[in-house]
Short mmCIF file of C-alpha atoms in Angstrom, two decimals:
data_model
loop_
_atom_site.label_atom_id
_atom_site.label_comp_id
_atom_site.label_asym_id
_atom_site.label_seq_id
_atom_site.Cartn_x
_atom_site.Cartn_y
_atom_site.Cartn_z
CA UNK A 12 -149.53 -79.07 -88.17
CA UNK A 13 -150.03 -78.71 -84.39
CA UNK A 14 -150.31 -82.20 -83.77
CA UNK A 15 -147.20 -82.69 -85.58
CA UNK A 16 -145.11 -80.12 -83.70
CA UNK A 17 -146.48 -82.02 -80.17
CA UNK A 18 -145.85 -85.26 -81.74
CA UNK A 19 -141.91 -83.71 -82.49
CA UNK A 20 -142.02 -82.22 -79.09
CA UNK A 21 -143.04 -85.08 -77.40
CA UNK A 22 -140.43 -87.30 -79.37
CA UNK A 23 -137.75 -84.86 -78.40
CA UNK A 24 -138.39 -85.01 -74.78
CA UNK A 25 -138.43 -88.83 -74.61
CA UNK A 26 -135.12 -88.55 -76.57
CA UNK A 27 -133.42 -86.55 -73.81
CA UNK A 28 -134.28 -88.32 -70.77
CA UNK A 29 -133.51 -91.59 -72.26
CA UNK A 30 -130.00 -89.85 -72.47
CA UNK A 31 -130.55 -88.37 -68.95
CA UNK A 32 -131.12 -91.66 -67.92
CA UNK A 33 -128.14 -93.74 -69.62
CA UNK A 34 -125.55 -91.09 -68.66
CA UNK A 35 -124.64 -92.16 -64.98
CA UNK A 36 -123.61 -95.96 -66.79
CA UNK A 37 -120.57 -94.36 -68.10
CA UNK A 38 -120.17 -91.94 -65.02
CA UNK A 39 -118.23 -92.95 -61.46
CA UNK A 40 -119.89 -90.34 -59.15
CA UNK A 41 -122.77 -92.87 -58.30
CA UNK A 42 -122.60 -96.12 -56.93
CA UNK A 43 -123.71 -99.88 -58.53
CA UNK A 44 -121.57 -101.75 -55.66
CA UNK A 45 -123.20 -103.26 -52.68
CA UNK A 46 -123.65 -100.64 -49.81
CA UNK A 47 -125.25 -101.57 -46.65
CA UNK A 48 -125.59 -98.43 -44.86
CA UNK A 49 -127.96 -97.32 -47.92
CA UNK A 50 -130.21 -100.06 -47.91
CA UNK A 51 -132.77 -98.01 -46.20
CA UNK A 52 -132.38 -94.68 -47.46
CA UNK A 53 -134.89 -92.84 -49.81
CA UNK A 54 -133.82 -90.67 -52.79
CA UNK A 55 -130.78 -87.78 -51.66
CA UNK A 56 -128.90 -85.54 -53.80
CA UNK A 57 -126.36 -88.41 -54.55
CA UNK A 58 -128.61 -91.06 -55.33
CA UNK A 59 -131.66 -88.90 -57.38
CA UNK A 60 -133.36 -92.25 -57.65
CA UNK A 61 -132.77 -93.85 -54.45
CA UNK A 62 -131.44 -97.61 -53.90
CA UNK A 63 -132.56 -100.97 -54.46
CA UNK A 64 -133.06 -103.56 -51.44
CA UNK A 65 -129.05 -104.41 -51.62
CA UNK A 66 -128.11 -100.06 -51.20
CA UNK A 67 -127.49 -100.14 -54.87
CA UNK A 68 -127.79 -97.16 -57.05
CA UNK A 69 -131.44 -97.46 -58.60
CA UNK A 70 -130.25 -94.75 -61.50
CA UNK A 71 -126.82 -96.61 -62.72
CA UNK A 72 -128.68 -100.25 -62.08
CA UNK A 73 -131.45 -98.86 -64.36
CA UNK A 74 -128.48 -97.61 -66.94
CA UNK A 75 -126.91 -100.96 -66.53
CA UNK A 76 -130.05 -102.23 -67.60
CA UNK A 77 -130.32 -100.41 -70.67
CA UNK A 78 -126.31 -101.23 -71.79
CA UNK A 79 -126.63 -104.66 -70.47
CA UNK A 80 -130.12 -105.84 -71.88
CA UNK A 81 -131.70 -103.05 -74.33
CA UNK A 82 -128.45 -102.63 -75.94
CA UNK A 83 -128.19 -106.39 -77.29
CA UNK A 84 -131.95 -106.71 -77.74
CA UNK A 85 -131.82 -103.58 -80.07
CA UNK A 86 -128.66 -105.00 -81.88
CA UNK A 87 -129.98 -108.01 -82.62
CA UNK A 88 -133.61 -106.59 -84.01
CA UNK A 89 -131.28 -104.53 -86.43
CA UNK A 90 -129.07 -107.57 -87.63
CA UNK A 91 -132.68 -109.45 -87.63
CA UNK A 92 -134.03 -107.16 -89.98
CA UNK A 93 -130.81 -106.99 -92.22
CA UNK A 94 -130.74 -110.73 -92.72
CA UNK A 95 -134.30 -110.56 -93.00
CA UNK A 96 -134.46 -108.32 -95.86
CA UNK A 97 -131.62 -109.81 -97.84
CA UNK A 98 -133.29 -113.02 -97.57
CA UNK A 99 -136.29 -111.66 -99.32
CA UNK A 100 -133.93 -109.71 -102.08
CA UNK A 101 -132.13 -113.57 -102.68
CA UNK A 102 -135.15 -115.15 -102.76
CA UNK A 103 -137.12 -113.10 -104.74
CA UNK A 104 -133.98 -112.53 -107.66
CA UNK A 105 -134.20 -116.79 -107.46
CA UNK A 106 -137.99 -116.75 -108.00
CA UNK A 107 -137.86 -117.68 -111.47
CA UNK A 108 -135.90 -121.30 -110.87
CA UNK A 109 -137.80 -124.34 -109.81
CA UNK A 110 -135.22 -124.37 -106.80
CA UNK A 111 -136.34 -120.90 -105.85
CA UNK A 112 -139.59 -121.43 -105.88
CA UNK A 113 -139.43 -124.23 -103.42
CA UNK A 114 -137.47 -123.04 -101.37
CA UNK A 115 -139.89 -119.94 -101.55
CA UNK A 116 -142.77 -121.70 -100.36
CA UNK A 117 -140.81 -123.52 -97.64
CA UNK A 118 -139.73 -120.14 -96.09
CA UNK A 119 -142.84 -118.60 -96.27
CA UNK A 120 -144.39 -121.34 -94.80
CA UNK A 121 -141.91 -121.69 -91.65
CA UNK A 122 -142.66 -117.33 -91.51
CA UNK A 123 -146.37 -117.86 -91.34
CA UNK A 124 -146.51 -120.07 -88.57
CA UNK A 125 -143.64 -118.59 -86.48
CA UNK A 126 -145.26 -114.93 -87.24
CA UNK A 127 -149.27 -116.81 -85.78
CA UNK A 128 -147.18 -117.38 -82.48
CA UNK A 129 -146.36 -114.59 -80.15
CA UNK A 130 -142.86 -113.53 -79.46
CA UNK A 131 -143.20 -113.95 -75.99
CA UNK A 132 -144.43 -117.17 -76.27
CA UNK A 133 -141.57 -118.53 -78.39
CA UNK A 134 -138.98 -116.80 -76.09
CA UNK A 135 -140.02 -118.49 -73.01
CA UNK A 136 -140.24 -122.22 -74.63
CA UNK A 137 -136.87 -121.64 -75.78
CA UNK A 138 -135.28 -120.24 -72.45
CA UNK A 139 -137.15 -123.61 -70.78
CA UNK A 140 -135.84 -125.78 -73.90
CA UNK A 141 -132.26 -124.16 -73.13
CA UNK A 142 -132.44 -124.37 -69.04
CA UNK A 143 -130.86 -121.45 -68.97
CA UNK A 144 -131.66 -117.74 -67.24
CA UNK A 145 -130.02 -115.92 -68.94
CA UNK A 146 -130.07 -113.51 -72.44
CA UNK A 147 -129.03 -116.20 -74.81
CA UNK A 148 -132.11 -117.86 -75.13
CA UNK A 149 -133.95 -114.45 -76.12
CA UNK A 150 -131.50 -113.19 -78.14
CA UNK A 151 -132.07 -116.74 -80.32
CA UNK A 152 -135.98 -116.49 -79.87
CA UNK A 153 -135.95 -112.88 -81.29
CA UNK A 154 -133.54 -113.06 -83.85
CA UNK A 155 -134.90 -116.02 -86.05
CA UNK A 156 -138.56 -114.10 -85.34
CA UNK A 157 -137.32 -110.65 -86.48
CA UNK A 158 -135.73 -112.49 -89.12
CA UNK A 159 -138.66 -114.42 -90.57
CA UNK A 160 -141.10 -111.47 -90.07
CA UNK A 161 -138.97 -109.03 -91.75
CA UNK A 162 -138.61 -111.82 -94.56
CA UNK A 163 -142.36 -112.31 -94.55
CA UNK A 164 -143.27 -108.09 -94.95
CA UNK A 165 -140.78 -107.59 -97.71
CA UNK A 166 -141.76 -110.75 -100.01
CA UNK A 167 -145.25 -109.65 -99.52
CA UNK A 168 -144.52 -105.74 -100.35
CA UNK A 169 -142.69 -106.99 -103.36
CA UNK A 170 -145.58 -109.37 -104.35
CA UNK A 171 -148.13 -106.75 -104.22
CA UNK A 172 -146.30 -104.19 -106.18
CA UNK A 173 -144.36 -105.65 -109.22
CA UNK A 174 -147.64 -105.79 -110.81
CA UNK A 175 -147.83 -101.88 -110.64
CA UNK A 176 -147.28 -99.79 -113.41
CA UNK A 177 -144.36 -97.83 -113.16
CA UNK A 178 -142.86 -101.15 -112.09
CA UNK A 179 -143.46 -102.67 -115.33
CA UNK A 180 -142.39 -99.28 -117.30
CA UNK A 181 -139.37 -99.32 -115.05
CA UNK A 182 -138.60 -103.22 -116.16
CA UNK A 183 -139.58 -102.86 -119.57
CA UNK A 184 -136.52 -100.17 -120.05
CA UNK A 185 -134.16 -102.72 -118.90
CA UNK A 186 -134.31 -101.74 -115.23
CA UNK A 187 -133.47 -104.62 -112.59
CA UNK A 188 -135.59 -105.71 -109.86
CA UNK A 189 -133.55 -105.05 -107.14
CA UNK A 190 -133.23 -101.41 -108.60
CA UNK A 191 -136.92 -101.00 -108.34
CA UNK A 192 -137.61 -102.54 -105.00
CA UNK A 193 -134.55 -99.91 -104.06
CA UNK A 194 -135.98 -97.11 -105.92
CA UNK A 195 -139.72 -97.73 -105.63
CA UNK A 196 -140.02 -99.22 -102.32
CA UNK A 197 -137.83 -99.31 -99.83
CA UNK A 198 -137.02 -95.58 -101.01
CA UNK A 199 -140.50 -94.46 -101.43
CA UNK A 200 -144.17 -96.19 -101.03
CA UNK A 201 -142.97 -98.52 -98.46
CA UNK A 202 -140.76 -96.06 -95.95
CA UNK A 203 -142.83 -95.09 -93.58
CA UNK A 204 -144.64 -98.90 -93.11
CA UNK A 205 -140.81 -100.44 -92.50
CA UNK A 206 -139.69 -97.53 -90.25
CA UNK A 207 -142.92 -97.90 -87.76
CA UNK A 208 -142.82 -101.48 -88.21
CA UNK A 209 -138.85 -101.42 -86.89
CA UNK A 210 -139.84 -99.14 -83.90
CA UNK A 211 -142.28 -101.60 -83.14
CA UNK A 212 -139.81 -104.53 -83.06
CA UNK A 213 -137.26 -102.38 -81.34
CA UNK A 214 -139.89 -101.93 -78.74
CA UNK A 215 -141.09 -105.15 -78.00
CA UNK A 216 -137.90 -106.60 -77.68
CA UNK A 217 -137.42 -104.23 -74.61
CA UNK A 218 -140.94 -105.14 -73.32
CA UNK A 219 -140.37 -109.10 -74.01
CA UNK A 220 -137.30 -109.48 -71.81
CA UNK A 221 -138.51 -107.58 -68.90
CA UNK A 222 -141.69 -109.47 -68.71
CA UNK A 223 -139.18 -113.13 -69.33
CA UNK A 224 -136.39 -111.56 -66.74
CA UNK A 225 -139.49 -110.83 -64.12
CA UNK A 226 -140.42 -114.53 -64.61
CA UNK A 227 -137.54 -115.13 -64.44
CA UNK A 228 -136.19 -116.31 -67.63
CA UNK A 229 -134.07 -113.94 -69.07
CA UNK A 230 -131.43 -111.79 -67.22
CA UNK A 231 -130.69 -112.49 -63.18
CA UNK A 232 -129.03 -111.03 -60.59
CA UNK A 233 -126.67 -109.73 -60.27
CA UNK A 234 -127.15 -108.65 -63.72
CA UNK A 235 -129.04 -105.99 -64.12
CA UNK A 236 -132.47 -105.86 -66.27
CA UNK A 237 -135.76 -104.13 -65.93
CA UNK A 238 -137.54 -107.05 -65.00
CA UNK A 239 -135.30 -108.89 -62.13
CA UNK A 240 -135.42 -105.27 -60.70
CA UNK A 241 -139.14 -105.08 -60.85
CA UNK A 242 -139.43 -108.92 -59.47
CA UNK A 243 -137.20 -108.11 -56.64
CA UNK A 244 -139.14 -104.77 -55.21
CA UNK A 245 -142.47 -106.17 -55.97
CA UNK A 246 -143.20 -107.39 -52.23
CA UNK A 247 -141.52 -103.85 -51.02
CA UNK A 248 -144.44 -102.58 -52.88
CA UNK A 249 -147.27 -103.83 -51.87
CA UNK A 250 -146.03 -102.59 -48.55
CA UNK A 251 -145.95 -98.87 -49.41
CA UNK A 252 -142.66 -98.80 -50.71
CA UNK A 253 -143.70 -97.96 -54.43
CA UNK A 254 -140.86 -95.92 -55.46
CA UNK A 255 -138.41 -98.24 -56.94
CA UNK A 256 -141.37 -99.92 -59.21
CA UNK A 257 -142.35 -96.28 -60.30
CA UNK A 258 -139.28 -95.52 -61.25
CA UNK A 259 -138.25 -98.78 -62.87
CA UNK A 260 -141.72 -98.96 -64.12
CA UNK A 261 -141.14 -94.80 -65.44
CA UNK A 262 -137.88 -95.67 -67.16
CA UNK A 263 -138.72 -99.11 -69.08
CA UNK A 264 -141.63 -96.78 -70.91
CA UNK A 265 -139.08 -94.15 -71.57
CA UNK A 266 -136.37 -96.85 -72.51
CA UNK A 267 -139.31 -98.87 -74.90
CA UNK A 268 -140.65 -95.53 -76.87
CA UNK A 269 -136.79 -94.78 -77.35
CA UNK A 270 -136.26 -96.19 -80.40
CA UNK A 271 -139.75 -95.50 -82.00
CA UNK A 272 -139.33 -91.55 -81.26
CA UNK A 273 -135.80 -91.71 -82.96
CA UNK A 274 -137.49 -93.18 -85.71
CA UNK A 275 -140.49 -90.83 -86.19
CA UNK A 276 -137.96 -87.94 -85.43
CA UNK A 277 -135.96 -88.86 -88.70
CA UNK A 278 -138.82 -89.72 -90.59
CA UNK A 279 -140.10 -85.75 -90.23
CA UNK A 280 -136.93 -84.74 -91.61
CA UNK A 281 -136.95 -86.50 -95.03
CA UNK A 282 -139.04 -85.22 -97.41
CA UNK A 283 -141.52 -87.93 -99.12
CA UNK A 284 -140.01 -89.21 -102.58
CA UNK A 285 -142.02 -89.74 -105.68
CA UNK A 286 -143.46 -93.49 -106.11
CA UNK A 287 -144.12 -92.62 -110.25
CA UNK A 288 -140.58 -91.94 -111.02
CA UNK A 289 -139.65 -93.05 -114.74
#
């Protein structure tokens, strides 16, 4: 019980300054416009975070950041997962034709190998394929992935459980199988496995283009993204000038565990539903 309450604690406060942090994007009392006579000023009361090597506002680059990249990256995990899962649903209802069935095989085959290769990987062959530096290519890269491996869990939830027995009560009194992957699943036995396994996506996505955008693949100036900003202090760094890569470094964490305390935060609040329902 203790190390639930921390857990909820801890989830809360990465909640809030994630907001903290995303509120001066939408504000006009910092600046994000070139400023020369900030270049080489440390943090003051109007810029809490300092400015980057052009006298930009570190806090509303690191917001415009979050809108410009996380935003998108998140959005397309979601829609990934959607297309994924109703993929699985068609596929599995068509199981029972010969058509199905190939086509079945041929999926699941294309999902294994693209789910043996890492998303990082397959983002930055397809941002050199597309000769372009900018979010398109990882937007494509982690789409059809988050696709396929969203395909790939739910086929393989719905394999191992229609064997069960209240699944076979449940489709002996007429019930359908979407009804009981609904009821019995997605519902029940397999809600907590999905939800982490969505944080985790939403989280990597985050991660993936800041390491691709410090390569730089990915997102470029003067677009801002967690990992031009970290390529562009990096020097500034090594000459005792850490702060800007602490704080970039400080809000890509808080940005990345985001989603996956949002997620753990609902999750506490529903209460677990019977998996040997009638």
């Amino acid at each position: 019980m203790a190390r639930s309450r921390r857990q909820v604690l801890f989830d809360s406060g990465i909640i809030c300054l994630f907001a903290c942090i995303t509120v001066p994007r939408w504000g006009t009392w910092l600046e994000d416009r070139i400023n020369l006579r900030l270049t080489q000023k440390m943090p003051s009361w109007a810029h809490p975070l300092g400015t980057d090597h052009l006298g930009r506002d570190l806090l509303v680059r690191l917001a415009r950041a979050i809108a410009d990249a996380a935003l998108p990256l998140w959005l397309t995990v979601l829609t990934g997962v959607s297309i994924g899962t109703l993929l699985a649903l068609m596929l599995v209802a068509k199981a029972h034709t010969k058509f199905g069935k190939i086509l079945r095989h041929g999926v699941n085959l294309v999902a294994s190998i693209v789910g043996a290769i890492p998303l990082t990987l397959i983002t930055f062959a397809l941002a050199v394929v597309l000769e372009e530096a900018d979010l398109k290519a990882v937007l494509l890269a982690l789409g059809v992935s988050v696709i396929l491996q969203s395909y790939l869990q739910l086929a393989n939830h719905i394999e191992e459980s229609r064997r069960l027995g209240y699944w076979t009560a449940h489709e002996a009194l007429g019930g359908t199988l979407l009804g009981r992957i609904w009821r019995y699943g997605i519902r029940s036995a397999w809600t907590q496995e999905l939800a982490l396994s969505l944080g985790y996506k939403l989280r990597a996505a985050v991660i993936v283009e800041a390491t691709l955008s410090y390569l730089g693949f990915g997102i470029q100036e003067p677009e801002a993204s967690f990992g031009n900003i970290l390529a562009a202090h990096f020097a500034a760094s090594l000459h005792g000038k850490w702060w800007v890569m602490a704080a970039t470094l400080s809000v890509l964490m808080v940005t990345a565990a985001a989603p996956q305390s949002l997620i753990r935060l609902a999750s506490t609040r529903q209460k677990p539903a019977p998996t040997s329902q009638r």
